[in-house]
Amino acid sequence: MHDQRPALEGPVVRGAHPYPEPPHMRARVDSRGPRSGRIGLFLGVFALIVAVGALYQWTRPVEYSSEAVLRISAGSLQDETSLVQGYSVEDLEGLVSRGLFEKVYRHLVDRGALDAVAPAPKVDDLLAMVDASPAGGDMVRLYARGQDGQFLYELLNSWYEIYRSGRESTGEVRNESAYNEAVKRDAVLTEKLAAKRAQLETFRRDNDVVSLERGENQVLAELKQLTSALATAKEKEVEAESRMQSARESLELGIPFVLQEDQTALDALKLEASQLREQLAGLGKKYTATYMRLNPETRKMQERLANLQQSISESTEAAQRRGLEDVRRALLDARSSRVNLEQRLTEQKSKAAVFSTRHSEYQGLTEELDQLELLSREVKEKLLSMDVNEGGMETRVELVEPPYRPERAQGAFVWSDLAKLAIVALLASFLILRLFDYLAREERTSSDSPVQIFQHIGEPPRSRAGMPAPEVDLTLTQKPTEQLDRSPNLSLPHQGAAAEARELSAREVLALLRSSGEEGRLVVGLLISGLQISEIRNLRWGDLDIQEGSVEVTEGARRRLEMSPALLAYLREVEGRATSAQQRVLTHVDGYPYTDEDIEGLIAISAHDAGLDRADEVLPESIRHTYISFLVRQGVRLGELPSLVGPVPPSRMRTYTWLSPPGRGKGVDEVDTTYPLY
């Protein structure tokens, strides 16, 4: 039975091989460009790198190097163990001095060593070719670099011979001079040591510095004592303030505030008054009040009791005054002591700061004295060594490592360098080819070019295992750029809604959003986020979580989807229109909800206003098909696709297998679920 769908325009090429590659594998090869072009790029880069590297290797100047090691020592002729280092910094500078190399130049001329060198070097040229540096202990390393290896060998030999003969001829004079210089230096250091010790002692005495330990000095010790005393005074002041506050509170409550020494006298008076009251109370039970007033004894007792009560009252008032005065005086004394200690502590801190400065200066002077003593010991040890070996001192210059004739120049071209260059060029060509493939894929993705899906003509394709291959329309791979910038217009190799739906490019979806009204923009944004028409029609404001940027689908297949940035921005603008969470998002002015036909009409109007090609083919199913294709091309597992887009019939799901890349499928958490427009 023939396929009823119209065939694409252009020639149709039928498969020559009974088992051709699957379409997705052809798509991968085609996306990397023509094979011949990639091979040409690889070979061109490889040849360019090898040519440039070889040219650099051949043209760069070569340079030979040679070196020798000398031992310069001074010691006794009779005792080999008495040798000491016989050179100084001045000797190193003398090794590369102009005076020495003028002699070396004449020596080379006499030997005819300059005849084979063209152009013949001068003294300045020789100085530029050589260098000398310490090699550890009493050894010195001589270097020579140039473009003639044989001449470097002659130069180092002449350099050594001239220096050795000159040094040994002046060695005895030099040793005597060195000894006299050491004696003078020892005298100077001894004088400086005495002056430094006197300065240190005077400084210590004037600034009361006991030792280098800070805690042992009087100024810092007094500072520590004052700090401790101030803390104690503050505690006493707080205690006195507490007693004053307690006394005031007692008086306000009517409780007498009496000191301990006054309380004892008051207690004696109160005891006597209590005894008299008891006696009078006992007599009052036996006699009448008239009798007690007339009786001299009882009247005397009553008068005594009255006097005691008055005395208790007066004594209590006097004791309270004395107690308050005592507490107030103690508080004033504590405050005065605290203020006095704070003043003294401030003064002592100033003294301590000055002392710290002086103490640091004292430490610096001590370190200077230690350095002078160290230098003095070294000079005395050197003098002692010279005195021990006073008889027969001489300077020795020995050749520890003789100069050699360099066989290979630095920078000379060898075949191993060419092999290394070829390896580097191979790696660089491979990396550039990979970069080219990556940029080519990025360019095709950014221009919305379609993934190559091959359409069969006639009978539907069968399985890969030994069945005829689908017919391939090569016109899809030969579309001009202006057609690729519009819609992909892909046809899937199976019947069904997905095969009939038109896939839109990113530019077309963006054009739909820009040309749509408020309701149309909302519908396009929800469709490209994975919702179906029925789910959009029944969507309520309570299903939208604008803070989290997600939508909860409660109709049909329940799921939570992430909203695109553009849709989220639009909903934030219009969320104030919602009167309740149960209100539908899409409603007419009269309050009636949108129907499926209304939603299709919104899409048709937006496609027409956007000026899309074949606008009458743009349906809500086209946008849904575009979003599903976007997910499948990323390799999402088809079994997990309903968790993003809702139910998809198996017959229709089968049509998307040709879009899925080879290999293991990815979970929904491993792919980008936001359509790449924003």
XYZ file of N, CA and C in Angstrom, residues 84 175 177-193 370-388:
114
model
N 93.441 26.488 52.568
C 92.225 27.257 52.847
C 91.779 27.905 51.549
N 99.567 36.902 49.875
C 99.314 36.308 51.176
C 99.779 37.223 52.300
N 99.969 40.441 52.133
C 99.009 41.548 52.156
C 97.719 41.124 52.843
N 97.279 39.883 52.573
C 96.053 39.395 53.203
C 96.221 39.302 54.719
N 97.422 38.877 55.178
C 97.645 38.777 56.619
C 97.614 40.158 57.267
N 98.289 41.140 56.649
C 98.273 42.501 57.195
C 96.859 43.079 57.213
N 96.108 42.774 56.165
C 94.731 43.266 56.116
C 93.892 42.638 57.225
N 94.141 41.351 57.516
C 93.406 40.681 58.578
C 93.761 41.266 59.942
N 95.040 41.605 60.141
C 95.451 42.213 61.415
C 94.764 43.565 61.605
N 94.750 44.376 60.551
C 94.093 45.682 60.654
C 92.600 45.516 60.940
N 91.990 44.556 60.273
C 90.557 44.349 60.472
C 90.266 43.879 61.893
N 91.156 43.053 62.446
C 90.964 42.584 63.818
C 91.065 43.752 64.797
N 92.003 44.667 64.583
C 92.148 45.822 65.468
C 90.907 46.714 65.392
N 90.417 46.919 64.184
C 89.219 47.764 64.021
C 88.023 47.127 64.713
N 87.848 45.809 64.553
C 86.714 45.129 65.180
C 86.832 45.141 66.700
N 88.062 45.011 67.209
C 88.246 45.055 68.669
C 87.853 46.419 69.215
N 88.240 47.470 68.512
C 87.878 48.823 68.944
C 86.363 49.028 68.875
N 85.754 48.549 67.811
C 84.302 48.697 67.685
C 83.561 47.912 68.764
N 84.097 46.720 69.097
C 83.462 45.921 70.150
C 83.482 46.650 71.489
N 76.360 41.283 69.041
C 76.550 39.869 68.712
C 77.178 39.714 67.326
N 76.724 40.519 66.359
C 77.292 40.443 65.018
C 78.763 40.843 65.002
N 79.085 41.904 65.737
C 80.488 42.308 65.820
C 81.343 41.229 66.458
N 80.833 40.585 67.510
C 81.589 39.513 68.157
C 81.798 38.338 67.204
N 80.771 38.027 66.381
C 80.909 36.943 65.418
C 81.986 37.276 64.380
N 81.971 38.500 63.864
C 82.988 38.902 62.897
C 84.383 38.870 63.520
N 84.447 39.315 64.750
C 85.756 39.331 65.417
C 86.297 37.916 65.584
N 85.419 36.964 65.941
C 85.873 35.574 66.090
C 86.364 35.016 64.753
N 85.646 35.327 63.673
C 86.066 34.819 62.365
C 87.428 35.369 61.967
N 87.641 36.672 62.205
C 88.937 37.266 61.854
C 90.046 36.676 62.702
N 89.789 36.464 63.994
C 90.814 35.898 64.873
C 91.141 34.461 64.462
N 90.110 33.691 64.059
C 90.369 32.331 63.600
C 91.213 32.336 62.326
N 90.938 33.286 61.439
C 91.733 33.382 60.219
C 93.180 33.747 60.532
N 93.382 34.684 61.456
C 94.741 35.054 61.854
C 95.462 33.880 62.480
N 94.702 33.132 63.305
C 95.327 31.978 63.944
C 95.774 30.966 62.899
N 94.939 30.758 61.889
C 95.306 29.818 60.822
C 96.528 30.309 60.060
N 96.617 31.603 59.809
C 97.780 32.145 59.106
C 99.034 32.057 59.951
N 98.902 32.268 61.272
C 100.067 32.171 62.145
C 100.600 30.746 62.197
N 99.669 29.776 62.223
C 100.100 28.374 62.286
C 100.869 27.997 61.039
